[in-house]
Amino acid sequence: MSTKLTSGTRRTTVLLGTAAVSLIAAASAAQAHVTVNPNTEPQGGYTKVSFRVPNEEANASTTSIEVDIPVDHPIASVSIRPVPGWTATTTSSRLATPIKTHDGELSQAVSKIVWTGGKIDPGQFQEFDVSLGPLPADTDKIVFKALQTYSDGTVVRWIDLQQPGQPEPDHPAPVLHLTPAAAAANTGGSTGSTGSTGASTGGTGGTGGNTGAAAPTTSPSVSLAADNSAKPAGSDTAARSLGIVGLIVGALGFGTAIVALRRKNTAASPASPSPQDR
């Protein structure tokens, strides 16, 4: 009896462990997106954000990341932190309405950043830091559409917007949510000190903004607009397929575990006495 119980318990433990691992793998595959961190900042301030880029391919490396900075709500100061092994290139675009800065009127602003020259191998990620400011006060979010290019030619377009009441899209664009400046001021002195630091950084970035306005750099060949001729992004499809398979395996594992537990309880319970024994 004890041998049977021990064997049943071991089998149940293995099944539960397999189901848990499958569910974790499914969740990880669904969350491996290009994101901006932090994803919430106050309007009108300066900040440093990191574009986090994971590699979703099993047999290819990420070799380029392109981030669009929208000019419908322009940002005057854009400064890039160097990343060892990578080269950053900016493109500036003319503004429909010039904006006023401490250094005068600005008619152009950085509209695109491209990092090339390095690589992100399978199972790794890289963060690309950018200082931005002042953040626009006439919108509640900034959408940074991004392109991720792999060594095998695959291009993943992180350009889809989350629609209210709808599931997350296959390739969501990184979004920086902006809160009213008054609400941010009520959080205490720490926010104020961050703003002061950002303002100092912004002064340096302002020089970069004026430099960018002189002459736009060469625009990359890959466009952020939808392009049906581009190679489809099989990486995200594969990740979601693995997630679905993981969920199915997890459900089967839990169901089998329940059946095993019921059989174990039935085997462990004593049999009812027969009439002769009474």
XYZ file of C-alpha atoms in Angstrom:
278
model
C 0.000 0.000 0.000
C 2.724 2.476 0.969
C 4.606 1.722 -2.255
C 1.538 2.531 -4.335
C 0.930 5.760 -2.429
C 4.545 6.839 -2.830
C 4.489 6.137 -6.561
C 1.198 7.988 -7.020
C 2.418 10.992 -5.066
C 5.632 11.155 -7.098
C 3.693 10.981 -10.361
C 1.318 13.726 -9.213
C 4.221 15.988 -8.222
C 5.866 15.573 -11.616
C 2.642 16.377 -13.449
C 1.995 19.483 -11.357
C 5.576 20.656 -11.916
C 5.278 20.174 -15.675
C 2.045 22.145 -15.763
C 3.547 25.009 -13.765
C 6.605 25.250 -16.024
C 4.380 25.259 -19.116
C 2.246 28.088 -17.762
C 5.316 30.152 -16.874
C 6.766 29.629 -20.353
C 3.496 30.711 -21.932
C 3.392 33.900 -19.869
C 7.018 34.738 -20.679
C 6.469 34.305 -24.416
C 3.467 36.619 -24.366
C 5.324 39.426 -22.533
C 8.533 39.571 -24.586
C 7.860 42.933 -26.242
C 9.884 46.085 -26.882
C 8.913 48.460 -24.055
C 9.735 51.924 -22.689
C 10.650 52.128 -19.007
C 9.367 53.825 -16.957
C 6.102 54.018 -18.835
C 4.586 56.952 -16.892
C 5.999 60.476 -16.417
C 4.602 63.958 -15.645
C 3.868 66.415 -18.428
C 6.318 69.270 -18.935
C 9.267 67.624 -17.176
C 12.555 66.061 -18.228
C 13.157 62.338 -17.918
C 15.420 59.469 -18.847
C 13.716 56.472 -20.424
C 15.087 53.083 -21.425
C 13.907 51.230 -24.500
C 14.151 47.575 -23.472
C 14.666 45.239 -26.441
C 14.494 41.461 -25.871
C 15.531 38.911 -28.494
C 12.602 36.635 -29.398
C 14.367 34.599 -32.085
C 15.995 31.251 -31.295
C 18.463 31.264 -34.198
C 19.110 34.944 -34.985
C 20.471 38.052 -33.267
C 18.938 41.505 -33.137
C 21.189 43.804 -35.185
C 19.189 47.031 -35.363
C 16.528 48.885 -33.387
C 14.730 51.946 -34.757
C 12.534 54.180 -32.576
C 10.193 56.847 -33.920
C 9.793 60.043 -31.857
C 6.548 61.685 -32.990
C 6.719 65.342 -34.035
C 3.008 66.061 -33.677
C 3.921 66.647 -30.006
C 7.609 67.540 -30.452
C 10.323 67.159 -27.813
C 12.964 69.881 -27.978
C 15.787 68.055 -26.207
C 16.726 64.479 -27.118
C 20.040 63.124 -25.800
C 21.319 59.566 -26.264
C 23.454 57.611 -23.810
C 26.190 55.661 -25.622
C 25.831 51.881 -25.596
C 29.116 49.942 -25.981
C 29.256 48.245 -29.370
C 26.328 50.217 -30.812
C 26.204 53.370 -32.960
C 23.243 55.740 -32.605
C 22.049 57.854 -35.546
C 19.343 60.529 -35.336
C 17.067 61.990 -37.968
C 15.450 65.420 -37.552
C 12.227 66.598 -39.169
C 10.838 70.086 -39.777
C 8.000 71.056 -37.442
C 4.664 72.299 -38.759
C 4.653 74.831 -35.915
C 7.988 75.932 -34.408
C 8.355 75.583 -30.642
C 9.978 78.032 -28.229
C 12.895 76.912 -26.053
C 15.376 78.599 -23.721
C 17.752 78.806 -26.683
C 15.207 80.387 -29.003
C 12.697 79.134 -31.536
C 13.135 75.569 -32.770
C 11.864 74.666 -36.246
C 13.192 71.082 -36.318
C 13.219 68.248 -33.784
C 14.612 64.722 -33.574
C 12.054 62.356 -35.075
C 13.954 59.060 -35.236
C 16.794 57.224 -33.492
C 18.465 54.140 -34.972
C 20.941 51.908 -33.133
C 23.147 49.631 -35.271
C 26.504 47.860 -35.127
C 25.876 45.682 -32.087
C 23.865 42.539 -31.536
C 21.479 41.026 -29.021
C 21.852 37.263 -28.982
C 19.014 34.769 -28.333
C 17.940 34.727 -24.702
C 19.344 38.234 -24.055
C 18.055 41.807 -23.997
C 19.544 45.292 -24.249
C 18.434 48.675 -22.924
C 18.922 51.920 -24.864
C 18.739 55.081 -22.710
C 17.436 58.416 -23.978
C 17.010 61.731 -22.136
C 13.856 63.608 -23.190
C 12.340 66.966 -22.353
C 10.396 68.947 -21.835
C 7.654 66.378 -22.263
C 4.566 67.740 -24.065
C 1.715 69.106 -21.975
C -0.964 68.816 -24.675
C -1.268 65.017 -24.772
C -1.626 62.156 -22.296
C 0.763 59.773 -24.053
C 3.666 59.471 -26.467
C 3.678 56.481 -28.803
C 7.192 55.376 -29.783
C 6.712 53.109 -32.784
C 9.714 50.798 -33.151
C 11.281 48.378 -35.621
C 13.468 45.441 -34.568
C 15.680 43.890 -37.255
C 17.281 40.448 -36.933
C 20.396 38.989 -38.545
C 18.257 36.671 -40.713
C 16.397 39.627 -42.233
C 13.262 39.369 -40.093
C 11.769 42.756 -39.198
C 9.365 42.953 -36.250
C 7.197 46.084 -36.327
C 6.199 47.228 -32.841
C 3.667 49.755 -34.141
C 0.195 48.569 -33.077
C -1.886 50.611 -30.614
C -3.893 49.145 -27.748
C -7.591 49.811 -28.334
C -9.950 50.265 -25.343
C -11.735 47.052 -24.453
C -9.685 45.010 -26.931
C -6.982 42.369 -26.310
C -3.363 43.437 -26.525
C -2.251 43.549 -30.177
C 0.386 41.182 -31.526
C 3.008 43.923 -31.850
C 2.189 46.704 -29.355
C 4.096 49.974 -29.698
C 5.983 51.253 -26.621
C 3.867 53.950 -24.940
C 4.938 56.595 -22.411
C 1.861 57.760 -20.468
C 1.869 61.384 -19.326
C 0.185 62.584 -16.140
C -0.821 66.187 -15.343
C 2.072 68.177 -13.897
C -0.050 69.347 -10.946
C -0.645 65.757 -9.839
C 3.075 65.022 -10.059
C 3.929 68.091 -7.929
C 1.808 66.738 -5.066
C 3.958 63.621 -4.744
C 6.655 65.467 -2.759
C 10.170 66.790 -3.018
C 11.659 63.752 -4.711
C 9.848 64.561 -7.928
C 11.096 68.127 -7.761
C 14.707 67.028 -7.370
C 14.326 64.715 -10.332
C 12.987 67.598 -12.372
C 15.992 69.751 -11.424
C 18.369 67.028 -12.480
C 16.456 66.596 -15.717
C 16.596 70.329 -16.362
C 20.371 70.246 -16.116
C 20.480 67.319 -18.481
C 18.053 69.118 -20.745
C 20.466 72.004 -21.114
C 23.009 69.677 -22.616
C 20.313 67.989 -24.700
C 19.202 71.369 -26.017
C 22.584 71.734 -27.682
C 22.059 68.345 -29.279
C 18.637 69.461 -30.480
C 20.090 72.532 -32.178
C 22.787 70.434 -33.781
C 20.138 68.060 -35.113
C 18.237 70.978 -36.599
C 21.166 71.961 -38.811
C 20.985 68.990 -41.150
C 18.963 65.773 -40.874
C 21.020 62.626 -40.818
C 20.529 59.933 -43.419
C 17.269 58.144 -42.807
C 17.468 54.347 -42.467
C 16.154 52.277 -45.344
C 13.549 50.563 -43.146
C 10.336 52.575 -42.761
C 8.118 52.630 -39.686
C 5.022 52.621 -41.871
C 3.284 49.323 -42.552
C 4.930 47.492 -45.458
C 3.321 44.362 -46.855
C 6.474 43.478 -48.784
C 8.552 43.117 -45.624
C 9.389 39.668 -44.328
C 6.663 38.635 -41.822
C 7.645 38.565 -38.193
C 7.545 34.870 -37.466
C 9.176 35.381 -34.086
C 6.063 36.725 -32.392
C 3.847 34.120 -34.024
C 6.164 31.381 -32.819
C 6.171 32.822 -29.315
C 2.391 32.937 -29.171
C 2.148 29.400 -30.563
C 4.483 28.186 -27.825
C 2.346 30.006 -25.297
C -0.844 28.302 -26.520
C 0.846 24.892 -26.483
C 2.118 25.590 -22.972
C -1.387 26.454 -21.751
C -2.827 23.263 -23.268
C -0.090 21.113 -21.716
C -0.614 22.855 -18.386
C -4.371 22.203 -18.447
C -3.855 18.530 -19.323
C -1.275 18.251 -16.546
C -3.632 19.630 -13.933
C -6.461 17.385 -15.121
C -4.258 14.291 -14.960
C -3.029 15.307 -11.515
C -6.597 15.515 -10.194
C -7.396 12.045 -11.553
C -4.205 10.669 -9.964
C -5.088 12.180 -6.593
C -8.600 10.662 -6.692
C -7.166 7.215 -7.503
C -4.662 7.538 -4.674
C -7.424 8.428 -2.182
C -9.546 5.489 -3.364
C -6.630 3.063 -2.952
C -5.821 4.416 0.513
C -9.366 4.134 1.976
C -10.083 0.789 3.881
C -12.611 -1.633 2.388
C -16.042 -2.070 4.114
C -16.376 -5.253 6.244
C -18.288 -8.173 4.686
C -21.407 -9.737 6.352
C -19.371 -12.838 7.297
C -16.900 -10.702 9.207
C -19.731 -9.197 11.244
